C-alpha positions as YAML, in Angstrom:
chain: A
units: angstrom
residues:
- id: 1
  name: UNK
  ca: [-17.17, -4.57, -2.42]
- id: 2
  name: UNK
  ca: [-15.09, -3.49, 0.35]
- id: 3
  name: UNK
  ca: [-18.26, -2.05, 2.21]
- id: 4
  name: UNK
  ca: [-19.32, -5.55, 2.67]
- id: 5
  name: UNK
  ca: [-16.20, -6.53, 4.07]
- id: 6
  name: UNK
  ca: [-16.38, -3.56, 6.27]
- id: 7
  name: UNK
  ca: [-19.64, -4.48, 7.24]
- id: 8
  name: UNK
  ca: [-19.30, -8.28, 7.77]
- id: 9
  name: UNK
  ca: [-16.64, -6.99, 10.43]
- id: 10
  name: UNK
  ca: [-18.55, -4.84, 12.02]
- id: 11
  name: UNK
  ca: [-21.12, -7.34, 12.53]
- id: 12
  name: UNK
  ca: [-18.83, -9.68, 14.02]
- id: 13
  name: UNK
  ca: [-16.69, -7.67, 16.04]
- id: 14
  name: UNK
  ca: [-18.30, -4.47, 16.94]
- id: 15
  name: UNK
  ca: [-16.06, -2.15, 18.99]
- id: 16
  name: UNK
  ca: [-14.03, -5.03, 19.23]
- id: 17
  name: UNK
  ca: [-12.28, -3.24, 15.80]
- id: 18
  name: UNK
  ca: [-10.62, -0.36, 18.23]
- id: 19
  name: UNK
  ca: [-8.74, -2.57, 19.75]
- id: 20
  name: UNK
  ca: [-5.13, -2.64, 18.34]
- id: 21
  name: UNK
  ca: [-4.68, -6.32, 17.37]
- id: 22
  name: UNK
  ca: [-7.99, -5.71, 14.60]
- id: 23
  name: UNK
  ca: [-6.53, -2.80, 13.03]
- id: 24
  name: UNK
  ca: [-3.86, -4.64, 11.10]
- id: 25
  name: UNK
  ca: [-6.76, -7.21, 9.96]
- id: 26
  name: UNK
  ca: [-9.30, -3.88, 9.20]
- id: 27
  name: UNK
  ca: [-5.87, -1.73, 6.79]
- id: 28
  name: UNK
  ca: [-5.64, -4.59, 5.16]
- id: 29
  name: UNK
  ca: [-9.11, -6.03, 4.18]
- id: 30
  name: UNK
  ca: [-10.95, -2.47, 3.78]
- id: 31
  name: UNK
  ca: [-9.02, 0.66, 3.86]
- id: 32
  name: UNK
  ca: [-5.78, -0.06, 2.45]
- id: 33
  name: UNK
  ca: [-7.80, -1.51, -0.55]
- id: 34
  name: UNK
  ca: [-10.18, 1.48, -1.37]
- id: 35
  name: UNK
  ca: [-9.49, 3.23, -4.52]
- id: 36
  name: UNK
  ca: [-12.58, 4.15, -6.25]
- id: 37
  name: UNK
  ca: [-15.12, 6.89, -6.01]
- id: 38
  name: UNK
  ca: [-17.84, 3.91, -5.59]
- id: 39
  name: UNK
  ca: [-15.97, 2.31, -3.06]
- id: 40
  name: UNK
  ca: [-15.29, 5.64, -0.95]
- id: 41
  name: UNK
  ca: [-19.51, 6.51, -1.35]
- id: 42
  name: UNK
  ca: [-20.64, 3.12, -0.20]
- id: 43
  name: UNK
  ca: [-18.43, 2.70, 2.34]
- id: 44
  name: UNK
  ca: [-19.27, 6.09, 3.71]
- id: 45
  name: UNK
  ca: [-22.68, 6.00, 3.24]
- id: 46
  name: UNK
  ca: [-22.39, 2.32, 5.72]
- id: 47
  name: UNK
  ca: [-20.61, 4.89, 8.47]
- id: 48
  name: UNK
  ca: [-23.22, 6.82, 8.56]
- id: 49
  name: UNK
  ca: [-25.49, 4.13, 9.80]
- id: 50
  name: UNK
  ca: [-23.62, 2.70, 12.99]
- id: 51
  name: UNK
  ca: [-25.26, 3.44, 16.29]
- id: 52
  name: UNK
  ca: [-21.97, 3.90, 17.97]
- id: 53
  name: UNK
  ca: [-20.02, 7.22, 17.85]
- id: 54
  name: UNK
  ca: [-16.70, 5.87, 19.22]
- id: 55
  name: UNK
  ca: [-16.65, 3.59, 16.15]
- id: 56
  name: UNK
  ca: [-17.95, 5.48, 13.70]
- id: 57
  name: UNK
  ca: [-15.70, 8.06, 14.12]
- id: 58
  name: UNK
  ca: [-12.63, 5.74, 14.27]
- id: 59
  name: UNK
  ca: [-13.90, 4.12, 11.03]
- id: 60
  name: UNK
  ca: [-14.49, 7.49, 9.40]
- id: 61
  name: UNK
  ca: [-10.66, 8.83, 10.55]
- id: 62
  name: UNK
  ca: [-9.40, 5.77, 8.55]
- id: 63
  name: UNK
  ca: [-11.84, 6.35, 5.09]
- id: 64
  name: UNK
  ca: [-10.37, 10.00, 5.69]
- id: 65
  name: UNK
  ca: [-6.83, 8.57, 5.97]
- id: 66
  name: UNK
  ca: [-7.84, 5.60, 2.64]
- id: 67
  name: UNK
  ca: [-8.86, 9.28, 0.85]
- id: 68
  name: UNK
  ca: [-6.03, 11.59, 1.34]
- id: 69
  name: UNK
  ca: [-3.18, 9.29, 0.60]
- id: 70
  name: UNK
  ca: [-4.83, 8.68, -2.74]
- id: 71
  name: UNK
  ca: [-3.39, 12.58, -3.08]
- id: 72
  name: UNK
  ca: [0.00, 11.73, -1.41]
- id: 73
  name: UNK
  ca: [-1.39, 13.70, 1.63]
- id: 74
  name: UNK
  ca: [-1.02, 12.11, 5.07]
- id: 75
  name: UNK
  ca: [-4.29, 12.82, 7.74]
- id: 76
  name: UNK
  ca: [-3.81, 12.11, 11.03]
- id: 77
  name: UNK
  ca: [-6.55, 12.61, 14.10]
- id: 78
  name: UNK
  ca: [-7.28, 15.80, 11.93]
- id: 79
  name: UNK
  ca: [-4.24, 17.06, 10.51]
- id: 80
  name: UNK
  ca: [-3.02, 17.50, 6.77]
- id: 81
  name: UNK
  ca: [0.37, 17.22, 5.62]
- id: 82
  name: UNK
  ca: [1.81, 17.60, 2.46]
- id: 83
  name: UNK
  ca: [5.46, 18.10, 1.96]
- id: 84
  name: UNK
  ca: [6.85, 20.06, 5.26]
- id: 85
  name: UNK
  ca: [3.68, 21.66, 5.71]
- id: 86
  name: UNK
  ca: [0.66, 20.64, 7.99]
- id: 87
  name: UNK
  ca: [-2.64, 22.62, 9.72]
- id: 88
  name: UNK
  ca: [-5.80, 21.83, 11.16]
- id: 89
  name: UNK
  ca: [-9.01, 20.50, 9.02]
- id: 90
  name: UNK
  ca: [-12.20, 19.55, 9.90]
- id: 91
  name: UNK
  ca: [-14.58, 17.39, 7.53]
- id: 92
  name: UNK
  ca: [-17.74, 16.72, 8.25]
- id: 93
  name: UNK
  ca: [-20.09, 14.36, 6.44]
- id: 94
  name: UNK
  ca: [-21.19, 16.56, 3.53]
- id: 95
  name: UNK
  ca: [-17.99, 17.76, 3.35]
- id: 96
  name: UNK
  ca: [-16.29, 14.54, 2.81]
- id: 97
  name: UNK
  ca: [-19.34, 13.50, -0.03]
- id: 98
  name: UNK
  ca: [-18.23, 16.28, -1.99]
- id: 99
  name: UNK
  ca: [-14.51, 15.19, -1.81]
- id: 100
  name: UNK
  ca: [-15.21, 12.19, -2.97]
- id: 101
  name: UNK
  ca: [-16.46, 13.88, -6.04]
- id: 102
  name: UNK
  ca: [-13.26, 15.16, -6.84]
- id: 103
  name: UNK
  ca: [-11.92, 12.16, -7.50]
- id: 104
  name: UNK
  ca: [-13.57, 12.36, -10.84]
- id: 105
  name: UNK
  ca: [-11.30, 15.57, -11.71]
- id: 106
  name: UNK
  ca: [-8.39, 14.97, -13.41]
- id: 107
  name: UNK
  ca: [-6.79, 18.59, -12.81]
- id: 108
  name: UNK
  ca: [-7.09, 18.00, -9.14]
- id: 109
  name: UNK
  ca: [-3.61, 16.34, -7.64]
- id: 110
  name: UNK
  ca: [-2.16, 16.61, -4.25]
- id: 111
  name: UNK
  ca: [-1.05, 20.52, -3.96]
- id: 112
  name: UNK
  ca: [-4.37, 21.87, -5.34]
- id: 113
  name: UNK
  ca: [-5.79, 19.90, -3.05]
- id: 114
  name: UNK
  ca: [-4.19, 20.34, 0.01]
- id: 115
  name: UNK
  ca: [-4.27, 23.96, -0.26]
- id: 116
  name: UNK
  ca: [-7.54, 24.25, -1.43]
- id: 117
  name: UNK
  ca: [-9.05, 22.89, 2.23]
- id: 118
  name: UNK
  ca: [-6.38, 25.05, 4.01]
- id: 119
  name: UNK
  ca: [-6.99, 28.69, 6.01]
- id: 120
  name: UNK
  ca: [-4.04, 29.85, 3.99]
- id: 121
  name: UNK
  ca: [-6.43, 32.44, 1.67]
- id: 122
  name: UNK
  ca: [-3.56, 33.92, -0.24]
- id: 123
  name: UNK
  ca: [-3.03, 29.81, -1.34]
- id: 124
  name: UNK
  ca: [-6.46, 29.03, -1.86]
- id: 125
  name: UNK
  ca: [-6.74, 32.51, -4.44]
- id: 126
  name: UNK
  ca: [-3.53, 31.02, -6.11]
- id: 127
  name: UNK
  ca: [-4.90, 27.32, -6.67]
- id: 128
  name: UNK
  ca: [-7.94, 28.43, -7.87]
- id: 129
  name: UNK
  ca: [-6.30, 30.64, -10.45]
- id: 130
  name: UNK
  ca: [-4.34, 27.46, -11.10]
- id: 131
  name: UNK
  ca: [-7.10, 25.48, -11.63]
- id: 132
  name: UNK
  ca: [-9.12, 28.48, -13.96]
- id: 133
  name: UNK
  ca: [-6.08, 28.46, -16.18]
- id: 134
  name: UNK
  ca: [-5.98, 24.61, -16.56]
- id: 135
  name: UNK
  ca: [-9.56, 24.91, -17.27]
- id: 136
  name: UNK
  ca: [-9.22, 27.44, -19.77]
- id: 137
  name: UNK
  ca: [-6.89, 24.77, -22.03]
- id: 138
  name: UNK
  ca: [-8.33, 22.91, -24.78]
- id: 139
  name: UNK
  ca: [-9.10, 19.13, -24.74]
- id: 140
  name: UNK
  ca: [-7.78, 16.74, -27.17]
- id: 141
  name: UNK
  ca: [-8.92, 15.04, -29.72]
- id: 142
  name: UNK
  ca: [-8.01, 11.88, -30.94]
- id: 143
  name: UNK
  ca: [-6.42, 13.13, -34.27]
- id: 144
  name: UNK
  ca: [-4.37, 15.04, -32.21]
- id: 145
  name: UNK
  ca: [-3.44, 12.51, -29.71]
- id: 146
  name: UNK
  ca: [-2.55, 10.13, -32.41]
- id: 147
  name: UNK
  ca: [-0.39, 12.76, -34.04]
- id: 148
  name: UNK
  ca: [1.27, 13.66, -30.78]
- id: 149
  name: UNK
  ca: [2.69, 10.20, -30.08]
- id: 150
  name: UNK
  ca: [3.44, 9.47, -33.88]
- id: 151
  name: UNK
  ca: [5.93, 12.56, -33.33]
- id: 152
  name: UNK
  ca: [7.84, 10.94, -30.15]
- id: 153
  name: UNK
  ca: [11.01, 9.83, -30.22]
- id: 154
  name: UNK
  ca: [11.33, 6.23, -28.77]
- id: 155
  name: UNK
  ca: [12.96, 6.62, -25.27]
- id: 156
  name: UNK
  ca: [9.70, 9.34, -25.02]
- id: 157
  name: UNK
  ca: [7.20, 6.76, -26.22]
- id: 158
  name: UNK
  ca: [8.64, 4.68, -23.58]
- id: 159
  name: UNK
  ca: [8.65, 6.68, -20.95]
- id: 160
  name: UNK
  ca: [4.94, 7.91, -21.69]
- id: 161
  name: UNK
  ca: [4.03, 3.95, -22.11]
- id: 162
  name: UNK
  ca: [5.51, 3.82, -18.62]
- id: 163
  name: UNK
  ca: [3.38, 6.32, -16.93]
- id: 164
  name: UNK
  ca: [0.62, 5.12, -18.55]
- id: 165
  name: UNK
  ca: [0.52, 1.33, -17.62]
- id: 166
  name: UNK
  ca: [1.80, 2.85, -13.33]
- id: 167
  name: UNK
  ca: [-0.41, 5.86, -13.50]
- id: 168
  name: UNK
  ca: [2.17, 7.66, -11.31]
- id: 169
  name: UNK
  ca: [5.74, 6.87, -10.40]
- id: 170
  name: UNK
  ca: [8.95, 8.39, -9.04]
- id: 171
  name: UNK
  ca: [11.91, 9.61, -10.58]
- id: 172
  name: UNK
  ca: [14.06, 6.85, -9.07]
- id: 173
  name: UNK
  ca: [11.54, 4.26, -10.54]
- id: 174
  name: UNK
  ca: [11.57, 6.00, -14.04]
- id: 175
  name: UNK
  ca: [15.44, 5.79, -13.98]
- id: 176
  name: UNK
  ca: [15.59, 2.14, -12.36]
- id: 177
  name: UNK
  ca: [13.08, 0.81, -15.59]
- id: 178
  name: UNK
  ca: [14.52, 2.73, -18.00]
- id: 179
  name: UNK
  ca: [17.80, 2.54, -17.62]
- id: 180
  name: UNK
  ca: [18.51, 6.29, -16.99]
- id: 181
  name: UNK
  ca: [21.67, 8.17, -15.49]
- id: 182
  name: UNK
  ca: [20.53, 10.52, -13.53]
- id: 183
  name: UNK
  ca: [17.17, 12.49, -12.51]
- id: 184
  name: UNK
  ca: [18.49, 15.61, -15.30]
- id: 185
  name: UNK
  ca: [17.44, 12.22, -18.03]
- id: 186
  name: UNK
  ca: [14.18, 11.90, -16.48]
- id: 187
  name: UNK
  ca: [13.42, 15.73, -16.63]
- id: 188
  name: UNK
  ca: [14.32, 15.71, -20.19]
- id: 189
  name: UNK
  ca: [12.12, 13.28, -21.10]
- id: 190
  name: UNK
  ca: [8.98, 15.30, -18.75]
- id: 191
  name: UNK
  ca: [10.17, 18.17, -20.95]
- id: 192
  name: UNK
  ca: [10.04, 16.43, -24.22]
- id: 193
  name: UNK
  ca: [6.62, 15.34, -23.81]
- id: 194
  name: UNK
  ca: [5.40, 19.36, -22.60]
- id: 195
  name: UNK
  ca: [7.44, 20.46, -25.89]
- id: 196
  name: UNK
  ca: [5.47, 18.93, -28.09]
- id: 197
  name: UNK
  ca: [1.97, 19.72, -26.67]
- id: 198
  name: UNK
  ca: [0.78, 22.69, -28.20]
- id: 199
  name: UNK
  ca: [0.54, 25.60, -25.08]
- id: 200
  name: UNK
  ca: [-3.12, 25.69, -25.51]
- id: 201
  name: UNK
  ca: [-3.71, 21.68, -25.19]
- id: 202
  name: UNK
  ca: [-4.80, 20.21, -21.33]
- id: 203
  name: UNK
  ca: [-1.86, 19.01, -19.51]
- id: 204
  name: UNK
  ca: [-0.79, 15.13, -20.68]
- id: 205
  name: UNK
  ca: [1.68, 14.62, -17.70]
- id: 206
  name: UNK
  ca: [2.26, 16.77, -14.27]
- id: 207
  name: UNK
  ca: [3.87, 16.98, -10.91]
- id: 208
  name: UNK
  ca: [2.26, 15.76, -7.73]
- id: 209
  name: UNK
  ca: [4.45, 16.56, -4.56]
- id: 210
  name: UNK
  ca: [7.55, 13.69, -5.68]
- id: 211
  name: UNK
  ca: [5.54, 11.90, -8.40]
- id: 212
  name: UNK
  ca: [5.54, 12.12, -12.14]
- id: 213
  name: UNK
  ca: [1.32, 11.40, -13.07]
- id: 214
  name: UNK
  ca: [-0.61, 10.93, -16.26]
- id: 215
  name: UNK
  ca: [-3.49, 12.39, -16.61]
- id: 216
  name: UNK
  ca: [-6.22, 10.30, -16.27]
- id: 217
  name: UNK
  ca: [-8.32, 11.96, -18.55]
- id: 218
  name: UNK
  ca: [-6.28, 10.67, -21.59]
- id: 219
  name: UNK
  ca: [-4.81, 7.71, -20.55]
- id: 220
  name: UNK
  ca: [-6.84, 4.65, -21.65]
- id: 221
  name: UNK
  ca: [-7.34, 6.61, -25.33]
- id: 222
  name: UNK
  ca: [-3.57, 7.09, -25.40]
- id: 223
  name: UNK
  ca: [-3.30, 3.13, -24.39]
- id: 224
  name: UNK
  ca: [-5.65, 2.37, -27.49]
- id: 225
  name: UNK
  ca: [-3.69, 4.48, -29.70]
- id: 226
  name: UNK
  ca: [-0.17, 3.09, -29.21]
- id: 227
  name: UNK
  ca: [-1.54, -0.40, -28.84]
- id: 228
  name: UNK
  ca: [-2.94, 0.10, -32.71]
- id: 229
  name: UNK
  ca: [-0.10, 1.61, -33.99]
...
């Protein structure tokens, strides 16, 4: 969808889109709006097709920008930064295909990420391990999902309805909806919700950078189940 919008603009105004007064009009109408793995594929694939360099690789900066802030990572004219750290990347075209194939990976959040496309090989060795060990866990069935959330206490339910229905959110947002004291309430309730997983059982919730995510494996089954019960 937002390919065609792309490309209707190209059409129209060409290199016209460097200039600073179409930028606003471009964030808004393509890149601010791209989301899904389709989107980021189509609209990539369209990049790859424009005769002019200067614009394709403005256009491509941007879809690189759309990408990385998906992960709470900012990219700037070639730079990654997460948190208070930052270094150098370069992505070329097949590069970039097979990061948009992450976005089908549930384990993969901002840190693993970001450290997996760094030059840091001590933090590459540790995400991977990371990532081994989260693949080693067990996946859940729906037997034990629905037994998981029968065993909640309410302000839990709550709180896991929340995260569900946002897909990620803050601590301050957490405590602003639900009515919480302080940030200790909103770890308790993260904690509650790890307690009663069994240790072998895929992650349900996790931290990215500031945020508090669901995992997107399980959340539209854990939707059905606490919408039938």
């Amino acid at each position: 969808m937002y390919k065609d919008e792309l490309e209707m603009l190209v059409k129209f105004l060409g290199e016209d889109l460097l200039k600073e007064e179409n930028q606003k009009k471009l964030q808004e109408l393509v890149f601010r709006k791209i989301k899904r793995k389709e989107d980021f594929q189509s609209t990539h694939e369209l990049l790859k097709t424009l005769e002019s360099y200067e614009l394709r690789d403005f256009l491509y900066s941007k879809l690189l920008e759309s990408y990385f802030s998906i992960f709470n990572i900012i990219y700037e004219e070639g730079i990654l930064k997460y948190g208070d750290e930052s270094y150098k990347v370069t992505i070329d075209n097949q590069t970039f295909d097979s990061l948009i194939e992450l976005l089908d990976e549930s384990e993969i959040n901002g840190e693993i990420l970001f450290y997996l496309l760094s030059n840091d090989l001590k933090k590459r060795v540790e995400i991977i391990h990371q990532l081994i060990n989260g693949r080693s866990r067990k996946e859940w069935n729906e037997e034990e999902l629905k037994s998981f959330v029968k065993n909640l206490k309410p302000l839990t339910t709550s709180f896991l309805e929340l995260l569900i229905e946002k897909g990620k959110l803050k601590s301050e947002e957490i405590m602003a909806t639900l009515e919480l004291k302080n940030k200790k309430s909103v770890s308790a309730l993260v904690s509650a919700i790890i307690r009663n997983a069994p240790n072998d059982k895929e992650k349900l919730i996790f931290k990215d950078n500031e945020y508090i995510c669901i995992n997107e494996k399980y959340r539209n089954k854990i939707f059905e189940i606490m919408n039938k019960s």
